[in-house]
Coordinates of C-alpha atoms in Angstrom, one line a residue:
Chain B
M1 CA 14.3 2.2 32.6
H2 CA 13.2 0.4 35.8
Y3 CA 11.1 -2.0 33.9
N4 CA 9.6 -3.5 37.1
K5 CA 7.8 -0.2 37.4
N6 CA 6.4 -0.4 33.8
K7 CA 2.6 -0.5 33.9
I8 CA 0.7 -0.5 30.6
A9 CA -3.0 -0.6 30.0
L10 CA -4.6 -1.6 26.8
V11 CA -8.1 0.0 26.4
D12 CA -10.1 -1.6 23.7
C13 CA -13.7 -0.7 22.7
N14 CA -16.1 -3.6 22.7
S15 CA -17.6 -4.3 19.2
F16 CA -16.7 -0.7 18.4
Y17 CA -18.7 -0.1 15.2
V18 CA -21.8 -1.8 16.6
S19 CA -21.5 0.2 19.8
C20 CA -21.4 3.4 17.7
E21 CA -24.5 2.4 15.9
R22 CA -26.2 1.7 19.2
L23 CA -25.3 5.1 20.7
F24 CA -28.2 6.9 19.1
N25 CA -30.4 3.9 18.4
P26 CA -31.5 2.2 21.7
S27 CA -33.9 0.0 19.7
I28 CA -30.9 -2.3 18.9
A29 CA -29.4 -2.2 22.3
K30 CA -29.8 -5.9 23.2
K31 CA -30.3 -7.3 19.8
P32 CA -27.9 -9.1 17.5
V33 CA -26.2 -6.4 15.3
I34 CA -23.6 -6.6 12.6
V35 CA -21.7 -4.0 10.6
L36 CA -20.5 -4.8 7.1
S37 CA -17.4 -3.7 5.3
S38 CA -17.6 -1.3 2.3
N39 CA -20.1 -2.5 -0.3
D40 CA -21.6 -4.7 2.3
G41 CA -19.0 -7.3 1.6
C42 CA -17.9 -8.9 4.9
V43 CA -18.9 -8.8 8.6
I44 CA -16.4 -6.5 10.4
S45 CA -18.2 -5.9 13.7
R46 CA -20.5 -8.1 15.7
S47 CA -22.5 -7.6 18.9
T48 CA -22.2 -10.3 21.5
E49 CA -25.7 -11.5 20.5
A50 CA -24.5 -11.8 16.9
K51 CA -21.4 -13.7 18.0
N52 CA -23.6 -16.1 19.9
L53 CA -25.5 -16.9 16.7
G54 CA -22.3 -18.2 15.2
I55 CA -21.6 -15.2 12.9
K56 CA -17.8 -15.1 12.4
M57 CA -15.6 -12.1 12.0
G58 CA -14.7 -11.4 8.4
E59 CA -17.3 -13.7 7.0
P60 CA -18.7 -12.6 3.6
Y61 CA -22.3 -11.3 4.0
F62 CA -23.9 -13.7 1.6
K63 CA -22.7 -16.6 3.8
V64 CA -24.5 -15.3 6.9
K65 CA -27.6 -14.0 5.1
K66 CA -29.6 -17.0 6.2
I67 CA -28.7 -16.5 9.9
V68 CA -29.4 -12.8 9.6
K69 CA -32.9 -13.4 8.1
E70 CA -33.9 -16.1 10.5
N71 CA -32.8 -14.2 13.6
N72 CA -33.7 -10.7 12.5
V73 CA -30.0 -9.6 12.9
K74 CA -29.8 -5.8 12.5
T75 CA -27.4 -5.1 9.7
F76 CA -25.5 -1.8 9.1
S77 CA -23.2 -0.5 6.4
T78 CA -20.1 1.3 7.7
N79 CA -20.6 4.9 8.7
F80 CA -17.0 6.0 9.2
A81 CA -17.9 9.7 9.7
L82 CA -19.7 8.6 12.9
Y83 CA -17.1 6.0 14.0
G84 CA -14.3 8.5 13.5
D85 CA -15.9 11.2 15.6
I86 CA -16.7 8.7 18.4
S87 CA -13.2 7.4 18.3
R88 CA -11.7 10.9 18.7
R89 CA -14.0 11.4 21.7
V90 CA -12.9 8.1 23.3
M91 CA -9.2 9.0 22.7
K92 CA -9.6 12.5 24.1
T93 CA -11.2 11.2 27.2
L94 CA -8.5 8.5 27.6
K95 CA -5.8 11.1 27.4
L96 CA -7.1 12.7 30.6
F97 CA -6.1 9.5 32.4
S98 CA -2.5 9.4 31.1
P99 CA -0.8 12.0 28.9
Q100 CA 1.4 9.2 27.7
M101 CA -0.8 7.3 25.3
E102 CA -0.4 5.5 22.0
I103 CA -3.4 5.4 19.8
Y104 CA -3.1 1.9 18.3
S105 CA -6.1 1.8 16.1
I106 CA -9.6 3.4 15.7
D107 CA -10.8 1.6 18.8
E108 CA -7.8 0.8 21.0
A109 CA -5.0 2.6 22.8
F110 CA -2.1 1.9 25.1
L111 CA -1.9 4.0 28.3
N112 CA 1.2 4.4 30.5
L113 CA -0.1 3.9 34.1
S114 CA 3.3 3.8 35.7
S115 CA 2.4 6.6 38.1
I116 CA -0.5 4.6 39.6
K117 CA 0.2 2.6 42.8
D118 CA 0.0 -1.2 42.2
E119 CA -2.9 -1.6 44.7
D120 CA -4.9 1.1 42.9
L121 CA -4.5 -0.2 39.4
L122 CA -7.7 -2.3 39.2
E123 CA -9.8 0.5 40.6
H124 CA -8.2 2.9 38.3
G125 CA -9.1 0.6 35.4
Y126 CA -12.7 0.5 36.4
K127 CA -12.7 4.3 36.7
I128 CA -11.4 4.7 33.1
R129 CA -14.0 2.2 31.9
K130 CA -16.9 3.9 33.7
T131 CA -15.9 7.4 32.5
I132 CA -15.6 6.3 28.8
L133 CA -19.0 4.6 29.0
K134 CA -20.7 7.6 30.6
W135 CA -19.1 10.3 28.5
T136 CA -19.1 8.6 25.1
G137 CA -21.5 5.7 25.5
I138 CA -18.9 3.2 24.4
P139 CA -18.2 0.1 26.5
T140 CA -14.6 -1.0 26.8
S141 CA -12.4 -3.8 28.1
I142 CA -9.1 -3.0 29.8
G143 CA -6.0 -5.2 30.3
I144 CA -3.3 -3.9 32.6
A145 CA 0.2 -5.5 32.7
K146 CA 4.0 -4.9 32.7
T147 CA 4.4 -5.0 28.9
K148 CA 2.3 -4.3 25.8
T149 CA 2.1 -7.9 24.9
L150 CA 0.9 -8.9 28.3
S151 CA -1.6 -6.0 28.4
K152 CA -3.0 -7.3 25.1
A153 CA -3.3 -10.8 26.6
A154 CA -5.0 -9.4 29.7
N155 CA -7.4 -7.5 27.5
Y156 CA -8.1 -10.6 25.5
I157 CA -9.2 -12.4 28.7
A158 CA -11.1 -9.3 30.0
K159 CA -13.1 -9.4 26.8
K160 CA -13.6 -13.2 26.8
E161 CA -14.7 -13.3 30.4
K162 CA -16.6 -10.0 30.2
S163 CA -15.0 -8.9 33.4
G164 CA -14.3 -5.4 32.0
V165 CA -10.8 -5.0 33.6
I166 CA -8.0 -7.6 34.1
D167 CA -4.9 -6.6 36.1
L168 CA -2.0 -8.9 35.6
I169 CA 0.4 -6.8 37.7
N170 CA -1.2 -7.9 41.0
S171 CA -2.2 -11.3 39.7
K172 CA -0.6 -14.5 40.9
Q173 CA -2.3 -16.4 38.1
I174 CA -0.5 -15.0 35.1
D175 CA 0.7 -18.5 34.0
E176 CA -2.8 -19.9 34.4
I177 CA -4.2 -17.1 32.3
L178 CA -1.5 -17.4 29.6
S179 CA -2.1 -21.1 29.2
K180 CA -5.7 -20.2 28.2
I181 CA -4.5 -18.1 25.3
K182 CA -3.9 -19.9 22.0
I183 CA -0.6 -19.1 20.3
N184 CA -2.3 -17.5 17.3
D185 CA -4.1 -15.1 19.6
V186 CA -0.9 -13.7 21.0
W187 CA -0.1 -10.2 19.9
G188 CA 2.6 -10.2 17.2
V189 CA 2.3 -13.8 16.3
G190 CA 1.2 -14.0 12.7
R191 CA 0.2 -16.9 10.5
Q192 CA 3.7 -18.0 9.6
L193 CA 5.0 -18.0 13.2
T194 CA 1.9 -19.8 14.4
K195 CA 2.7 -22.7 11.9
L196 CA 6.2 -22.9 13.2
Y197 CA 5.3 -22.7 16.8
V198 CA 2.5 -25.3 16.6
K199 CA 4.8 -27.7 14.7
N200 CA 7.2 -27.4 17.6
G201 CA 4.6 -28.0 20.3
I202 CA 4.2 -24.4 21.3
N203 CA 0.4 -24.1 21.5
T204 CA -0.3 -21.4 24.0
A205 CA 1.1 -18.0 25.3
Y206 CA 2.3 -20.0 28.3
D207 CA 4.3 -22.3 26.1
L208 CA 6.0 -19.4 24.3
K209 CA 6.8 -17.7 27.6
N210 CA 8.7 -20.8 28.7
I211 CA 10.5 -21.5 25.5
N212 CA 14.3 -21.7 25.5
N213 CA 16.0 -18.5 24.4
G214 CA 18.5 -20.3 22.2
W215 CA 15.7 -22.1 20.3
I216 CA 13.8 -18.9 19.7
K217 CA 16.8 -17.0 18.5
K218 CA 17.8 -19.8 16.2
N219 CA 14.3 -20.4 14.7
T220 CA 12.6 -17.0 14.6
N221 CA 13.5 -13.4 13.9
V222 CA 13.9 -10.6 16.4
F223 CA 10.1 -10.2 16.8
G224 CA 9.8 -13.8 18.0
S225 CA 12.4 -13.2 20.8
R226 CA 10.7 -9.9 21.7
T227 CA 7.3 -11.5 22.1
A228 CA 8.7 -14.2 24.4
M229 CA 10.5 -11.6 26.5
E230 CA 7.4 -9.5 26.7
L231 CA 5.4 -12.5 27.9
R232 CA 7.9 -12.9 30.7
G233 CA 7.3 -9.3 31.7
V234 CA 10.3 -7.7 30.2
P235 CA 9.3 -4.6 28.1
C236 CA 10.8 -4.7 24.6
V237 CA 8.2 -2.8 22.7
S238 CA 7.9 0.8 24.0
L239 CA 4.9 3.1 23.9
E240 CA 4.9 5.4 20.9
P241 CA 3.0 8.5 21.9
Y242 CA 3.7 10.3 18.7
E243 CA 2.0 9.4 15.5
E244 CA 4.5 8.1 13.1
K245 CA 4.2 9.3 9.6
R246 CA 2.8 6.6 7.4
K247 CA 5.3 4.6 5.3
S248 CA 2.7 3.6 2.8
C249 CA -0.9 4.5 1.9
C250 CA -3.5 2.2 0.5
V251 CA -6.9 3.0 -0.9
S252 CA -9.1 0.2 -2.2
R253 CA -12.8 -0.6 -2.3
S254 CA -15.0 -3.4 -3.5
F255 CA -17.4 -2.4 -6.2
G256 CA -21.2 -1.9 -5.6
K257 CA -21.7 -4.2 -8.5
K258 CA -19.5 -6.3 -10.7
V259 CA -17.5 -4.2 -13.1
T260 CA -16.1 -5.4 -16.5
K261 CA -15.2 -2.4 -18.5
L262 CA -11.8 -0.7 -18.4
E263 CA -13.5 2.7 -18.3
D264 CA -15.3 1.9 -15.1
L265 CA -12.2 0.4 -13.5
S266 CA -10.3 3.5 -14.5
E267 CA -12.9 5.8 -12.9
A268 CA -12.8 3.9 -9.7
L269 CA -9.0 3.7 -9.6
T270 CA -8.7 7.4 -10.4
T271 CA -10.9 8.2 -7.5
H272 CA -8.8 6.0 -5.2
C273 CA -5.6 7.6 -6.5
L274 CA -7.0 11.1 -5.9
N275 CA -7.9 10.1 -2.3
A276 CA -4.5 8.6 -1.6
A277 CA -2.8 11.7 -3.1
E278 CA -4.9 14.0 -0.9
K279 CA -3.9 11.9 2.2
I280 CA -0.2 12.1 1.5
R281 CA -0.4 15.8 0.7
Q282 CA -2.1 16.3 4.0
D283 CA 0.9 14.6 5.7
K284 CA 3.3 16.6 3.5
Q285 CA 4.7 13.5 1.9
T286 CA 5.5 12.4 -1.6
V287 CA 5.4 9.0 -3.2
K288 CA 8.1 7.1 -5.2
K289 CA 6.4 3.8 -5.9
I290 CA 2.8 3.0 -7.1
T291 CA 1.2 -0.4 -7.0
V292 CA -2.1 -1.1 -8.7
F293 CA -4.2 -4.2 -8.1
I294 CA -7.4 -5.6 -9.5
R295 CA -9.3 -8.8 -8.8
T296 CA -12.5 -10.7 -9.3
S297 CA -14.4 -12.2 -6.4
P298 CA -12.6 -15.1 -4.7
F299 CA -16.0 -16.6 -3.8
Q300 CA -17.1 -16.9 -7.3
K301 CA -18.1 -20.5 -8.0
N302 CA -17.0 -20.7 -11.7
K303 CA -13.4 -20.6 -12.6
N304 CA -13.3 -17.0 -13.9
Y305 CA -11.0 -15.9 -11.1
Y306 CA -8.4 -13.3 -12.0
A307 CA -6.2 -11.2 -9.8
N308 CA -3.1 -9.2 -10.7
S309 CA -1.0 -6.4 -9.4
K310 CA 1.9 -4.4 -10.7
S311 CA 4.2 -1.8 -9.3
V312 CA 6.1 1.1 -11.0
E313 CA 8.8 3.4 -9.6
L314 CA 8.4 7.0 -10.5
P315 CA 11.4 8.9 -11.8
I316 CA 10.9 11.6 -9.1
S317 CA 8.9 11.5 -5.9
T318 CA 5.8 13.5 -6.2
N319 CA 2.3 14.1 -4.7
D320 CA 0.9 15.7 -7.9
S321 CA -2.5 14.1 -8.5
I322 CA -2.4 14.7 -12.2
L323 CA 0.9 12.9 -12.7
L324 CA -0.1 10.1 -10.3
V325 CA -3.4 9.4 -12.0
K326 CA -1.6 9.2 -15.4
K327 CA 0.9 6.7 -14.1
T328 CA -1.8 4.7 -12.3
L329 CA -4.0 4.4 -15.4
D330 CA -1.0 3.2 -17.5
V331 CA -0.3 0.5 -15.0
L332 CA -4.0 -0.5 -14.9
E333 CA -4.1 -0.8 -18.6
S334 CA -1.2 -3.2 -18.6
I335 CA -2.8 -5.6 -16.2
Y336 CA -6.4 -5.3 -17.3
K337 CA -8.0 -8.3 -19.0
K338 CA -11.3 -8.2 -20.9
D339 CA -14.4 -10.2 -19.9
Y340 CA -13.8 -10.6 -16.2
H341 CA -16.2 -9.5 -13.5
Y342 CA -14.0 -7.4 -11.3
Q343 CA -15.0 -7.0 -7.7
K344 CA -12.2 -4.8 -6.3
T345 CA -9.4 -2.5 -7.3
G346 CA -7.0 -0.5 -5.3
I347 CA -3.8 1.4 -5.2
V348 CA -0.8 1.4 -2.8
F349 CA 1.6 4.3 -2.6
S350 CA 4.9 3.2 -1.0
N351 CA 8.4 4.6 -0.4
L352 CA 6.8 7.7 1.0
K353 CA 9.1 10.6 1.8
D354 CA 8.7 14.0 3.5
V355 CA 8.3 16.8 1.1
D356 CA 11.7 18.5 0.8
I357 CA 10.9 22.1 -0.1
Y358 CA 14.6 22.9 -0.9
N359 CA 15.1 19.9 -3.2
K360 CA 14.6 21.4 -6.6
N361 CA 15.4 18.9 -9.3
L362 CA 16.6 19.4 -12.8
F363 CA 13.1 18.9 -14.2
S364 CA 11.3 21.2 -11.8
A365 CA 11.1 24.0 -14.3
I366 CA 10.0 21.7 -17.1
N367 CA 7.3 20.1 -15.0
N368 CA 6.0 23.5 -13.8
E369 CA 6.4 22.1 -10.3
E370 CA 5.6 25.3 -8.5
K371 CA 2.4 25.9 -10.4
R372 CA 1.3 22.3 -9.8
T373 CA 1.9 22.6 -6.1
K374 CA -0.3 25.7 -6.1
L375 CA -3.0 23.9 -8.1
M376 CA -3.0 20.9 -5.6
K377 CA -3.2 23.4 -2.7
A378 CA -6.2 25.0 -4.4
I379 CA -7.9 21.6 -5.0
D380 CA -7.4 20.5 -1.4
Y381 CA -8.7 23.8 0.0
T382 CA -11.8 23.7 -2.2
N383 CA -12.5 20.1 -1.2
T384 CA -12.2 20.8 2.6
K385 CA -14.5 23.8 2.2
Y386 CA -17.1 22.4 -0.1
G387 CA -16.9 18.7 0.6
R388 CA -14.9 15.8 -0.8
H389 CA -14.8 15.5 -4.5
A390 CA -16.2 19.0 -5.1
L391 CA -13.2 19.5 -7.3
S392 CA -11.9 16.4 -9.0
I393 CA -10.4 15.5 -12.3
A394 CA -12.7 14.3 -15.1
Q395 CA -11.1 10.9 -15.2
A396 CA -12.7 10.1 -11.9
G397 CA -16.1 10.1 -13.5
V398 CA -19.4 11.6 -12.4
K399 CA -21.8 8.7 -12.4
K400 CA -19.5 6.3 -10.4
I401 CA -21.7 3.2 -11.0
W402 CA -19.0 1.2 -9.3
N403 CA -19.3 3.2 -6.1
T404 CA -20.0 1.7 -2.7
K405 CA -23.5 0.5 -2.1
K406 CA -24.4 1.5 1.4
Q407 CA -27.8 -0.2 1.7
H408 CA -28.0 -0.2 5.4
S409 CA -26.1 3.0 6.5
S410 CA -27.4 4.7 9.6
K411 CA -26.9 8.1 8.0
I412 CA -26.1 9.8 11.3
D413 CA -23.1 12.1 11.4
T414 CA -22.3 13.8 14.7
T415 CA -20.0 16.2 12.8
S416 CA -22.5 17.4 10.2
F417 CA -25.3 19.8 10.8
Q418 CA -27.4 18.1 8.1
L419 CA -27.1 14.6 9.6
L420 CA -27.2 15.1 13.3
P421 CA -29.0 12.5 15.5
T422 CA -32.5 13.4 16.5
V423 CA -34.7 13.0 19.6
R424 CA -38.4 13.2 19.8
T425 CA -40.5 15.1 22.4
T426 CA -43.4 13.2 23.8
Chain I
M1 CA -15.5 20.2 17.2
K2 CA -13.2 23.0 16.3
V3 CA -11.0 24.7 18.9
L4 CA -9.9 28.1 17.9
L5 CA -6.5 29.5 18.7
P6 CA -6.3 32.8 20.4
L7 CA -5.6 35.7 18.2
H8 CA -3.2 38.3 19.6
L9 CA -4.1 41.8 18.6
N10 CA -0.8 43.6 18.6
K11 CA 2.3 42.7 16.7
V12 CA 5.5 43.3 18.5
G13 CA 6.5 46.6 16.9
A14 CA 8.7 49.6 17.5
G15 CA 5.9 52.1 18.2
F16 CA 3.8 52.6 21.2
P17 CA 1.7 49.5 21.9
S18 CA -2.0 49.7 21.6
P19 CA -3.5 50.4 25.1
A20 CA -6.3 48.0 24.3
T21 CA -4.0 45.0 24.0
D22 CA -4.5 43.9 27.6
Y23 CA -8.3 43.9 27.2
V24 CA -9.0 42.4 23.8
E25 CA -7.3 39.2 22.9
D26 CA -9.8 37.1 21.0
D27 CA -13.0 37.0 19.1
L28 CA -15.9 35.7 21.1
D29 CA -16.0 32.0 20.8
L30 CA -19.4 30.4 21.3
N31 CA -17.9 26.9 21.4
N32 CA -16.0 27.9 24.6
H33 CA -19.2 29.3 26.1
L34 CA -21.6 26.5 25.2
I35 CA -19.4 23.5 25.5
K36 CA -17.6 22.7 28.8
N37 CA -16.6 19.1 28.1
I38 CA -15.8 18.6 24.4
P39 CA -15.5 14.7 24.2
S40 CA -18.9 14.2 26.0
T41 CA -20.9 16.9 24.3
F42 CA -23.2 16.1 21.3
L43 CA -25.5 18.2 19.1
I44 CA -28.9 16.7 18.7
R45 CA -31.9 17.9 16.7
V46 CA -35.4 18.0 18.1
Q47 CA -38.5 16.5 16.5
G48 CA -41.9 17.3 17.9
K49 CA -43.7 20.1 19.7
S50 CA -44.6 18.7 23.1
M51 CA -41.8 20.5 24.9
N52 CA -42.7 23.9 23.5
K53 CA -43.6 25.2 27.0
V54 CA -40.1 24.4 28.2
G55 CA -38.7 26.4 25.3
I56 CA -37.8 23.5 23.1
H57 CA -39.3 23.6 19.6
D58 CA -39.4 21.4 16.6
G59 CA -36.1 21.6 14.7
D60 CA -34.1 23.2 17.5
L61 CA -30.6 22.1 18.3
L62 CA -29.8 20.7 21.7
I63 CA -26.4 20.8 23.3
V64 CA -26.2 17.6 25.3
D65 CA -23.5 16.8 27.8
K66 CA -23.4 13.0 28.6
S67 CA -20.9 13.5 31.4
L68 CA -23.3 15.4 33.6
N69 CA -25.8 14.0 36.2
P70 CA -29.3 15.6 36.2
K71 CA -30.3 18.1 38.9
N72 CA -33.9 19.0 39.8
F73 CA -35.7 20.4 36.7
S74 CA -32.8 19.4 34.3
T75 CA -33.9 18.8 30.8
V76 CA -32.6 15.4 29.9
I77 CA -32.4 13.0 27.0
V78 CA -33.7 9.6 28.1
N79 CA -34.0 6.2 26.5
I80 CA -37.7 5.2 26.8
N81 CA -39.3 2.3 24.8
E82 CA -36.2 1.9 22.7
E83 CA -36.2 5.5 21.6
L84 CA -34.3 8.7 22.6
V85 CA -36.7 11.4 23.9
V86 CA -36.5 14.8 25.6
K87 CA -38.0 15.0 29.2
T88 CA -37.7 17.1 32.3
F89 CA -36.1 15.5 35.3
V90 CA -37.9 16.3 38.6
R91 CA -37.1 15.3 42.2
E92 CA -39.9 15.1 44.7
N93 CA -39.5 13.7 48.3
N94 CA -36.3 11.8 47.3
K95 CA -38.0 10.2 44.3
S96 CA -37.1 10.9 40.7
F97 CA -39.6 11.5 37.9
L98 CA -39.7 12.4 34.3
T99 CA -42.2 14.9 33.0
S100 CA -42.9 16.4 29.6
G101 CA -44.0 19.9 28.8
S102 CA -47.7 19.0 29.4
K103 CA -47.3 18.9 33.2
K104 CA -50.2 16.4 33.4
I105 CA -50.0 14.1 36.3
E106 CA -50.6 11.0 34.2
D107 CA -47.6 11.8 32.0
K108 CA -45.3 11.6 35.0
I109 CA -42.9 8.6 34.9
N110 CA -41.5 7.3 38.1
L111 CA -37.9 6.3 37.5
I112 CA -37.7 3.9 40.5
E113 CA -40.7 2.0 39.1
N114 CA -39.2 1.9 35.6
P115 CA -35.6 0.9 36.1
E116 CA -35.1 0.1 32.4
I117 CA -35.2 3.9 31.6
L118 CA -31.7 5.3 31.3
I119 CA -30.7 8.9 31.4
W120 CA -28.6 9.4 28.2
G121 CA -27.4 12.9 28.8
V122 CA -28.3 16.4 30.2
V123 CA -29.3 19.2 27.9
T124 CA -27.2 22.3 28.7
Y125 CA -28.4 24.7 25.9
V126 CA -31.1 25.0 23.2
I127 CA -30.2 26.7 20.0
H128 CA -33.4 28.1 18.5
A129 CA -33.8 30.1 15.3
L130 CA -36.2 33.0 15.5

């Protein structure tokens, strides 16, 4: 590949969840707004006004409650039905600007802009931004550069300086810009690497760019070298236009209120297990390893903190909900301790494999595998037709006292006739 | 929004092909007819009666395309006083106004004098149950 022709744009939606909430609610347009994670636990999206009040990303809600009250910060619980639909619209619009696109998360995507002339890149960036805003109502920031890592850096600056689009390809000030980016804000540099770099005097993206190859090979893994190369403008991480199948699947939630009984934990975990099983069936995958975890609140002041997790390997890969729930509850029972106020439980399916329809094993007949597959199909069909959890297993409970409290949900769903946004006539 | 795949009438078979094959290929698809630009089109429900004269009633569904710019007499969704409302967009002598169903002069809003008012989208169809 002629890498000097490589042009990558990273398009990132600004305060995405907040922007979605604002779409049908102009009354919060210029006000401080935050969105809280499930069960109104932590701040996961902030408007610029909320950022300026000093509310930090990921902070637990109770810690910012005072600021929220004093400044009348509008607070929302997550509304993923809405965010998901708006995200799909943003991505569909972006795809018109480049068929080669990698959806990186719910609110960001890499675009290959190699076919655009260098001198037109900045204008093209502004055109993308304008179109997304007009069509979907979502403001974005765009970073354009020769590599994914540099496009991330450009995006970071575009957001920080509120310039909308930063093009590093035609920029003579790359080094100046890179020296403004702290090492822990560089894409691909995690906590461990940050520690190592800072200890060795590498404090900015610019420092990492100019580090000696020998040093980095000796002291870090292949990812460290890659990041340094990418900062120099040599593409090492390619665009992945095709969605890779997931390698693991995690479902977890905080509880609406503290839970102590094994029964309630079991109900919650069963529900998570069923959700995870449905997800992997959708992707035609099976699971070999289950991990269950439980924990109390880490912010609890007294010493009653307890957290534990345990994994089991299944004898045969499966996606049969009934088998999976049984195993999951066995594991839960083995790590459950009485008298703790649990705040969260979850399940991770790992070692996922594609369903191999030809691979009949010795126990297929004994386990009634074919019948079970049909049963799972029937369950999934019913649930898509009549709504999630229309058909469940009794273990998942009916009351769900542990379930998510969504005190501040906007209750708008652009994909449901019952919950469409409304307009008034005057 | 769902996109339907075309349904081909005739299986490839040994017999004489149906002479209608060239004419009928698909069930009518209202989505195709009503929605020109999928990512920018939203369904929005109406509350209130003051646009009855324009044919928009309480509880109706509006199909709104955000990507369009309003033309003279377009029905639009606008953001007035921190709220989304339905209005009619009118051009007179190079000036743009918003009117409601009442057609009263005092209800006319001059867009140049009120720059904070933003056009949110253009209504392309009304779905009204009889």
